[in-house]
Amino acid sequence: MLVRYPRAGRRDIAHRQNLLRVRGRSLAWLPPLLLLVCVTVADFGTGGEFRMISWIVLVPGIAAAICGVWGTAVFGMLALITYVAADSAWPYQYQTGLPDLILVAAGGVLATLACGVRLRGEQRMLHMMRIAETTRRTVLRPMPPGWGDLEQAAVYLAADLDARVGGDFYDIQPSPHGTRVLLGDVQGKGLGAVEAAAALLGTFREAGYHEADLATVAARLETRMLRHRGHTAALGRSDGDRFATAVLLGFPVAGPAVVEVAIFGHDPPLAVGPDGVRSLPDGDGLPLGLCELTGADGMPTVRRVPLAPGETLLLVTDGVTEARDAAGVFYPLVDEVARAVAVDPRTADPDRLVAFVRDGTLRHSAGYLADDTTIFAVRPRPRAVETPVRGRSQSSGPPLQS
C-alpha cells in the first residue's frame, strides 16, 4: 500500500532537525558560532564611533532556535565573555560599558529560558503527532499486500495536516463469503467525523465477515450510523445529524469475475483496464443515516457487475472529484485516467493508478486540498483454472497466494 503523501513545503520537527545533521552529527552549533565570529570581526573592523559588539546578543537568540538548552547556555556565556574581551580592547572613550553588558547577559538568560520552552513545545507536538498517527492507523488500518486476494493500493490526504485523519474511511474485509470492500466519506470535518468513521468501520469489519448477503452488510451499516447519530444527539452535541456517503463492494469466493456493488449516495467506482475506463452503474441508495427518510426504498440495490480481465476498480472521495484549479475548473478524472491508460496500459495497475490520480489531483489544485482526499484501487487476483492434462491437473493461471 502506498503511504500517505506529504504536501509540498511541509516538514515535521524530526525532518527539520535532520537538516542540521551531516553523517549523523549535529551541526546546530555552527550558525551561532559563525555569527559570534562575524560580529567580533566586524566590531574590530569598524571605527570606534560605530561599535557592533552589542549585536553579539543575537548569538544566544539564534542558538535558542536550533540548539539544546545546554548549548544555548554555552553560547550565552561565550557571548558574554567575548563581549567583555572585545569591549575592553578598545580605549575607554569607545567602550560601550555596563548597559550593553547587562543587555548581553540578560539576552543569554532569556534565550536559555526560551530554548527550554521551545523544546518542551516540540516534545508536546511530537507526542500529539504520535497520538494522531496511532489514531490514523487504528481507523485506517494498514493492509498487507494481497489482503483478501485483492491487489490494492490507497492514498489518504488529510485536508487538516496536523490532524492526519479525517472523515474519509476505507477498508478491506476478507470473509468466508468473499472479500468485502468499503470506502466512504463522513459529512463534515473534525473529531466528530473521525468518530463516525471509526464506528462505521467497526461495524463493517464485523458484519462484512459474518454476513453472507452484501445487502445485510449494507443494512447493518445504516443501522450503525443511526445508532451513532442517536448517541451523539443524546449527549447534546451539535453534530448529531451527520451522514456518510459510501461504496460497498463484494467479491464472491467462486464463480465468474463479478463484483457486487451497493452505493450510498456516492460516486460510482470506475473500472480501469487496458481497454479503457468505464463507470459502474450509478447507485440508487441515500447516504448512510438518511435511508430512514424513505424507509426500505432508501437502501441501495445490490448490483452484480461483470469485470473484464485486468480491470481495476478505482474509488475516490470528493477531494478528487471536487478538486479545482485557479480558474475553478474541476479535475477531469475520467479523461485524465483514460488518456494515461491509452498511453501506457500498465497505468491500470492499482499502485500506478493511485499514484497517477494522487499526483494529478495535487497538480490540478496546486497542492491545495479543500477536503479530505482518498484514492483507493482494488483488483481481484487472477484465479487459477484447473484443466486436466494427461491425468494431471495444470493451472492455466498463476497460483493463488495465501
Short mmCIF file of N, CA, C and O in Angstrom, two decimals, residues 168 183 185-186 245 266-267 316-323 330 371-374:
data_model
loop_
_atom_site.label_atom_id
_atom_site.label_comp_id
_atom_site.label_asym_id
_atom_site.label_seq_id
_atom_site.Cartn_x
_atom_site.Cartn_y
_atom_site.Cartn_z
N ASP A 168 -12.83 10.65 5.89
CA ASP A 168 -12.75 9.61 4.86
C ASP A 168 -12.36 8.28 5.51
O ASP A 168 -11.55 8.25 6.44
N LEU A 183 -15.57 2.01 1.08
CA LEU A 183 -14.99 3.35 1.04
C LEU A 183 -16.10 4.35 1.27
O LEU A 183 -17.20 4.19 0.74
N ASP A 185 -17.21 8.62 3.00
CA ASP A 185 -16.86 9.98 3.39
C ASP A 185 -17.94 10.49 4.33
O ASP A 185 -19.10 10.63 3.94
N VAL A 186 -17.57 10.75 5.57
CA VAL A 186 -18.50 11.28 6.56
C VAL A 186 -18.66 12.77 6.34
O VAL A 186 -17.67 13.49 6.13
N THR A 245 -21.61 9.27 2.83
CA THR A 245 -21.72 8.59 1.54
C THR A 245 -20.74 7.43 1.54
O THR A 245 -19.68 7.49 2.19
N HIS A 266 -22.91 7.88 -3.17
CA HIS A 266 -21.54 8.18 -3.53
C HIS A 266 -21.37 8.06 -5.04
O HIS A 266 -22.19 7.44 -5.72
N ASP A 267 -20.30 8.66 -5.56
CA ASP A 267 -19.98 8.47 -6.97
C ASP A 267 -19.64 7.01 -7.23
O ASP A 267 -18.93 6.39 -6.42
N VAL A 316 -12.82 6.93 -5.27
CA VAL A 316 -12.28 8.19 -4.76
C VAL A 316 -13.36 8.92 -3.98
O VAL A 316 -14.56 8.68 -4.16
N THR A 317 -12.93 9.81 -3.11
CA THR A 317 -13.86 10.68 -2.40
C THR A 317 -13.88 12.04 -3.09
O THR A 317 -13.16 12.29 -4.07
N ASP A 318 -14.71 12.94 -2.56
CA ASP A 318 -14.92 14.21 -3.27
C ASP A 318 -13.71 15.13 -3.22
O ASP A 318 -13.70 16.17 -3.88
N GLY A 319 -12.67 14.78 -2.44
CA GLY A 319 -11.44 15.55 -2.51
C GLY A 319 -10.81 15.49 -3.89
O GLY A 319 -10.10 16.42 -4.29
N VAL A 320 -11.09 14.40 -4.64
CA VAL A 320 -10.60 14.26 -6.01
C VAL A 320 -11.59 14.87 -6.99
O VAL A 320 -11.24 15.71 -7.83
N THR A 321 -12.84 14.47 -6.91
CA THR A 321 -13.84 14.91 -7.89
C THR A 321 -14.15 16.40 -7.78
O THR A 321 -14.60 17.01 -8.75
N GLU A 322 -13.92 16.99 -6.61
CA GLU A 322 -14.21 18.41 -6.43
C GLU A 322 -12.95 19.27 -6.35
O GLU A 322 -13.03 20.43 -5.98
N ALA A 323 -11.80 18.69 -6.68
CA ALA A 323 -10.57 19.48 -6.73
C ALA A 323 -10.64 20.47 -7.89
O ALA A 323 -11.00 20.10 -9.01
N PHE A 330 -13.08 21.81 -12.37
CA PHE A 330 -12.92 20.57 -11.63
C PHE A 330 -11.88 19.67 -12.30
O PHE A 330 -11.66 19.74 -13.51
N ASP A 371 -10.75 19.50 0.92
CA ASP A 371 -11.42 18.44 1.66
C ASP A 371 -10.49 17.24 1.75
O ASP A 371 -9.53 17.11 0.99
N ASP A 372 -10.79 16.35 2.73
CA ASP A 372 -10.03 15.11 2.81
C ASP A 372 -10.15 14.35 1.50
O ASP A 372 -11.21 14.33 0.86
N THR A 373 -9.06 13.71 1.10
CA THR A 373 -8.99 13.06 -0.20
C THR A 373 -8.51 11.63 -0.02
O THR A 373 -7.45 11.40 0.56
N THR A 374 -9.29 10.69 -0.53
CA THR A 374 -8.91 9.29 -0.52
C THR A 374 -8.97 8.73 -1.93
O THR A 374 -9.94 8.95 -2.66
#
